[in-house]
Amino acid sequence: MRLSFISDPLFSFLCDVVPFLSPIPTTLQCSTSLYAILFATRKHPLNDLFGIVQSPLHLCRKIIGQTYVHLRDNPFRFVARILFNFFMVTLIPFSSPSSKAVPLINQIRCLSDKIPSDFGGGSPMEKIRLMVHLATCANVSTYVEIGVYRGRSFLPMALAMKTSGGRAFGVDPYSRTAAAEDDVSDQLRPHIDHFVETTDFDQIYSDVEALIDDQDLRESTKLLRVPSSQAAGYFRDKRISIGMLHVDGNHDTRFVMEDVQLYLPLMEPCGLVILDDIDWDSIRPAHAWLNAHATLLFETSNFAVFFNGQGDDISAFPIKRRELNALFNLFKAEPFSATWTILGTIPPQPKVSISLITYNQERYVAKALDSILCQQVDFDYELVISDDHSHDGTPQILLDYQTRHPDRIRLNLRTENVGAVPNYLDNFSVCRGDYVAFLEGDDYWMDPLKLAKQVNFLEAHPDHAICCHNVMVVDANNDADRLLLKRVPASGSVIDLCRGDYISTPSCMVRNHLLDEIPDWLYTLPGCDWPLDILHAEKGKIGYLNDVMAAYRVHATGIWSGHDSKSQLETALSLTQAINRQLCYRYTRSFQIYEQQVRSALEKEAAAASTFSKDERGLNDAPGNGEQLSLAANGIHEVHREYLHAMGEIARLRDQNRRLRARLATAKEETLRLRSRLVKSRRTIASAELWQRRSWTKRAFHRWRTAPLKEPLGALQRLLRSLRKRRWLAAPPLIEPPKPAVVEISQIEPITASSRPSSNPQVLPHTEKNAFPHHPLVILDDAFPHPLSGFRFQEFHSYLEAIPGTMIHCTGEAFPTLGEQRSLEELVDLSTVTHPALRGRVQRLKEYEPLKASLAYLVFLGNIHRFQKILACSNLPFVFTLYPGGYFEVNNPQKDAFMRSVFKSPLFRHVIVTQNITHEYLLEKKFCRPDQITAIYGVVTPLEHLNRNLSLKKHYGPDKPTLDICFVAHRYSPNGADKGYDVFVEVAKRLSARHLNIQFHVVGNFDATIIDITGLENRITFHGTHVQQWFASFYADKDIILSPNLPFVLGPGYFDGFPTGCCTDAALHEVALFCTDTLQLNQVFTHGVDIVIIPYSPEQVVEIISHYHEHPDALKSLAQRGCEKVREVYSYEQQIAPRIQLLKRLIEIEIESETGSNDNATSHALASIN
């Protein structure tokens, strides 16, 4: 409803009554329109722009709410005046807007019509409306436009700024020199030169100034006739923060890059940037730069809108990307303009949008439309129709219905056929309702309360994202065949949906705006309704109503049902595999169940086709049977769908039964283990009691005899310790820190096939190994197969391929440290999909089950500490790689004692070291002999990283004007000092003050609160933590990785390897390495050629980087040479091959020792690993 014209005296009275109305700009007061008042007071994103109100009482409630605080000063005066205002407003009659009540959007349209469009510029009306809407949603108070020209976009924005109490600044030098452009094509050159020579810029400037005065914008609008670079100083000196920036000045690359780089630091943290003419080659570098330093909010073929923020900042913006796209399409659609511009507004946002797609369905579409328009609801809804260029009478039927229901139907008649999937997704993207229901032109709804029931369900269940129901399958003549679904759970999940699509399109209603944008990969699939439902189901549950409220039609010309069942099943199979791949195999188990069902149906289909092929050919020849067979074939898919759903339910129950059986088996195993411990405890107690009775004194056991009632286990442990002190029981067979006595190097005997002991006296008899173990090599680890540990994946996978019979036993204990919430089994299933060689060779380690193998391999000293019990109980020889970190510290007495016990163990065979300092430390401390150490510099690198395609790599200087410096690390200390984060921030502050074209990037668990970044707000970007695959796109335009590591910060002996894994990964993307090396660990790199060894001094680092800033070619050469060196040092031949050769040699020694004199067994075992 709308309020009619209010007289000037009444408006003056309202301003006198309500103090918050008095600052409203004079233009609104002159318009004397309650639309203007509502625009100044309402805050709804759509309504505040166009003056829409819900009821006449709304204004009074607003006034009372705003003036409540003033009641305490003079309550009687305010109460009297507010009551008078209430009666005055409610007595005003309601009518359509009069000629005097001109809404803001009509004022903007009238103003734009006065400004002609020519070669120099001319923003379309839909763009202007979008900019005004964005400014309103974001509460923009300062608007700046570079390149005003005739002011076709600037003056409407200035009017909007004045209306909302903001300011508008225009920047344009209005001179031929500034308008001349060099970076243009030969085709455009004559036109631009003619435009510059014939345009009277002084006259245009005068015209714009005259319009500013004519519209009474002088107080809130300022036109700066200076170059944009000079105007930037004006805004900086005046400390003006820009809320919205419109860049449309000189289109030469150097000027556009200068504009975005100078003005982005002047913008508010959540400001908006509009970049024009992005289809020009000269604009594309600025477009790419903004993509890297801001967030793309909306884009068309010729302009883009960016949000000045990163990551989660955009969640604070009041409108989402998909809503913005729908709104722009609404502004652009001519039918809506003809209907709604009479009122100067757009329709309010409906509760429900119905997405209807059509294609050559003239026979059925009228029934579909009637079933929608007969819905009985108490809320507003819209019908959004998209026809995919039908060739029959469908478009005319749709136009007829739109003519009869212009306020209800939004129609898009495509001029070319785009396909069912793009038509479906595009139509969904422009739906504006809180909920979206779907229908296709050949289906229809059967229940007039369908929408009401589904909306009520979703309103009552906010945790549900989808609501669906059962449907009736009908034929071309509307004859009912059967129900589509049986036994569907009332509430499902995305797991259930991945096991089979049970949501029929005419039954589906989703909660809108759960998806910020529609993924591009959806457009590449043969079908999109199922994957779109899966994406929504990831946001909430699936509700099912057991009511038949729609009909799904099966006929010969259907988009889906018109295909034969074999084609449908084949499409379903390929679709399943594509969805699983695009979802990164998150639901592999569920999809595999569905794939198995589809393959089974395909096999039955093939068998049936083979059996009845002759009969079918004969029946086809019979008159009248062709159509019946066609209809029967069209229904096969529905039968298969029921079958697949039933099979899915069976598979789900079987899976549940399997999980319950596994839990029962685990409980039984735990019960047997506890029972065994109880028996042993009773025997020990009986033995102790017998010894107590025989002892001379009972005082030592007086407390123990009374303790079992309160703490039996504690008493038992104290008893065992007491008995061990009296040497009644032997010490347990564990690798534990030794007594203070030091074992000399001379006491360690060489390990050979003949000298290795056949049995370990510390191991209980039942754990001795068989004569020939099951596996030549077992790998024990706590983090495999997590994707964040790429070197483990490559190394262990290489061993599986090179040494047959190798097994990996893992625990997943490191997953929480890596921020992983998935279980070990889920990651194992995921890794076996991408790496089939892992199937059946990766298991969860069972702590109480001894391992049978010839040799064990581990990485990091911490894993030796973690798996020491299983190694001892299994009597299993081991070899490990001693990386820096991971429980290893130098000059730490406690860690040294543990290391000495490790190397003293008769199970130790060999150690691999990766740093020279580690090698020297082991020899210096006499932990082991030199022949027990193998030095392999560096770390295993995934092979696919060594052969990346770097054709899209962009380097500073030749390819882009910005120098991008990154810092990549995981924070272990409070301020990241061990990784040098404090030095990086200090370097960034100094460089940003010296150079305007340097940007900084931080990857890892860092944010702006770790260290003060004042002065870097618009120059530094925090990207958070990411998986390995993400870094390929991240490093594509980065130039330097800065790694000022400092050893011994986390502890007296902690240090990182050189270079770190993050640095080597960056180098493989042609990012130049700038690293500290305080421990002089470098052995293969050459300073100044393929790496820069930097000092731990921010001042010196700034000077070094500034040198390369002035010499971009030298920086590019440094990055390329560093990439070549890393590929050489971390190649398969340098890293993996020596490790495999060492392991095979050690396995051969162990097998010879195990088989003894049995030459046949030895030969067979050796042949199996070679």
PDB file of N, CA and C in Angstrom, residues 75 163 183 194 278 307 371 389 407 537 563 731 743 780 812 834 847 963 997 1014 1073 1160:
ATOM      1  N   PRO A  75       7.846  14.751  28.520  1.00  0.00           N
ATOM      2  CA  PRO A  75       6.956  13.664  28.086  1.00  0.00           C
ATOM      3  C   PRO A  75       5.598  14.135  27.603  1.00  0.00           C
ATOM      4  N   THR A 163      20.164  12.162  -1.273  1.00  0.00           N
ATOM      5  CA  THR A 163      18.948  11.658  -0.634  1.00  0.00           C
ATOM      6  C   THR A 163      19.261  10.926   0.665  1.00  0.00           C
ATOM      7  N   ASP A 183      46.699   2.609 -25.683  1.00  0.00           N
ATOM      8  CA  ASP A 183      46.538   1.138 -25.659  1.00  0.00           C
ATOM      9  C   ASP A 183      45.195   0.743 -26.274  1.00  0.00           C
ATOM     10  N   HIS A 194      39.294  10.781 -33.525  1.00  0.00           N
ATOM     11  CA  HIS A 194      38.265  11.721 -33.973  1.00  0.00           C
ATOM     12  C   HIS A 194      37.456  12.247 -32.791  1.00  0.00           C
ATOM     13  N   ILE A 278      35.548  -4.038 -18.835  1.00  0.00           N
ATOM     14  CA  ILE A 278      36.490  -5.114 -18.534  1.00  0.00           C
ATOM     15  C   ILE A 278      36.753  -5.987 -19.752  1.00  0.00           C
ATOM     16  N   PHE A 307      34.298  -6.351  -4.029  1.00  0.00           N
ATOM     17  CA  PHE A 307      34.100  -6.078  -2.608  1.00  0.00           C
ATOM     18  C   PHE A 307      35.478  -5.967  -1.955  1.00  0.00           C
ATOM     19  N   SER A 371      -2.097 -25.420 -12.744  1.00  0.00           N
ATOM     20  CA  SER A 371      -1.860 -26.054 -11.441  1.00  0.00           C
ATOM     21  C   SER A 371      -1.069 -25.141 -10.507  1.00  0.00           C
ATOM     22  N   HIS A 389      13.666 -21.675 -26.336  1.00  0.00           N
ATOM     23  CA  HIS A 389      13.508 -21.465 -27.774  1.00  0.00           C
ATOM     24  C   HIS A 389      12.670 -22.595 -28.395  1.00  0.00           C
ATOM     25  N   ASP A 407       1.514  -9.303 -13.006  1.00  0.00           N
ATOM     26  CA  ASP A 407       2.189  -9.089 -11.724  1.00  0.00           C
ATOM     27  C   ASP A 407       2.693 -10.388 -11.109  1.00  0.00           C
ATOM     28  N   ALA A 537      21.460 -30.192   0.073  1.00  0.00           N
ATOM     29  CA  ALA A 537      21.390 -31.126   1.198  1.00  0.00           C
ATOM     30  C   ALA A 537      22.624 -31.040   2.081  1.00  0.00           C
ATOM     31  N   HIS A 563      13.937 -40.842 -23.416  1.00  0.00           N
ATOM     32  CA  HIS A 563      15.066 -41.719 -23.736  1.00  0.00           C
ATOM     33  C   HIS A 563      14.778 -43.141 -23.256  1.00  0.00           C
ATOM     34  N   ALA A 731      61.911 -56.589  34.132  1.00  0.00           N
ATOM     35  CA  ALA A 731      61.392 -55.344  33.536  1.00  0.00           C
ATOM     36  C   ALA A 731      60.679 -55.661  32.228  1.00  0.00           C
ATOM     37  N   VAL A 743      75.964 -46.079  27.538  1.00  0.00           N
ATOM     38  CA  VAL A 743      76.476 -47.196  26.749  1.00  0.00           C
ATOM     39  C   VAL A 743      77.487 -46.651  25.757  1.00  0.00           C
ATOM     40  N   LEU A 780      54.800 -47.789   9.607  1.00  0.00           N
ATOM     41  CA  LEU A 780      53.995 -47.323  10.727  1.00  0.00           C
ATOM     42  C   LEU A 780      53.971 -45.799  10.709  1.00  0.00           C
ATOM     43  N   GLY A 812      46.185 -42.315  12.576  1.00  0.00           N
ATOM     44  CA  GLY A 812      45.442 -41.060  12.414  1.00  0.00           C
ATOM     45  C   GLY A 812      45.515 -40.161  13.626  1.00  0.00           C
ATOM     46  N   THR A 834      41.665 -42.387  -5.598  1.00  0.00           N
ATOM     47  CA  THR A 834      42.634 -41.675  -6.438  1.00  0.00           C
ATOM     48  C   THR A 834      43.914 -42.478  -6.644  1.00  0.00           C
ATOM     49  N   GLU A 847      46.652 -52.162  18.284  1.00  0.00           N
ATOM     50  CA  GLU A 847      47.707 -52.021  19.290  1.00  0.00           C
ATOM     51  C   GLU A 847      48.098 -53.348  19.927  1.00  0.00           C
ATOM     52  N   LEU A 963      54.488  -6.425  -7.481  1.00  0.00           N
ATOM     53  CA  LEU A 963      55.389  -7.403  -6.873  1.00  0.00           C
ATOM     54  C   LEU A 963      54.654  -8.046  -5.707  1.00  0.00           C
ATOM     55  N   ASN A 997      53.548  -0.515  -5.217  1.00  0.00           N
ATOM     56  CA  ASN A 997      53.081  -1.637  -6.027  1.00  0.00           C
ATOM     57  C   ASN A 997      53.552  -2.980  -5.482  1.00  0.00           C
ATOM     58  N   THR A1014      49.125  -2.363  11.569  1.00  0.00           N
ATOM     59  CA  THR A1014      48.684  -1.004  11.264  1.00  0.00           C
ATOM     60  C   THR A1014      49.488  -0.451  10.085  1.00  0.00           C
ATOM     61  N   LEU A1073      63.181 -17.884  -3.959  1.00  0.00           N
ATOM     62  CA  LEU A1073      63.401 -18.233  -2.558  1.00  0.00           C
ATOM     63  C   LEU A1073      64.266 -17.175  -1.885  1.00  0.00           C
ATOM     64  N   ASN A1160      66.177 -72.443  -0.352  1.00  0.00           N
ATOM     65  CA  ASN A1160      64.995 -72.274  -1.202  1.00  0.00           C
ATOM     66  C   ASN A1160      64.077 -71.176  -0.664  1.00  0.00           C
TER      67      ASN A1160
END
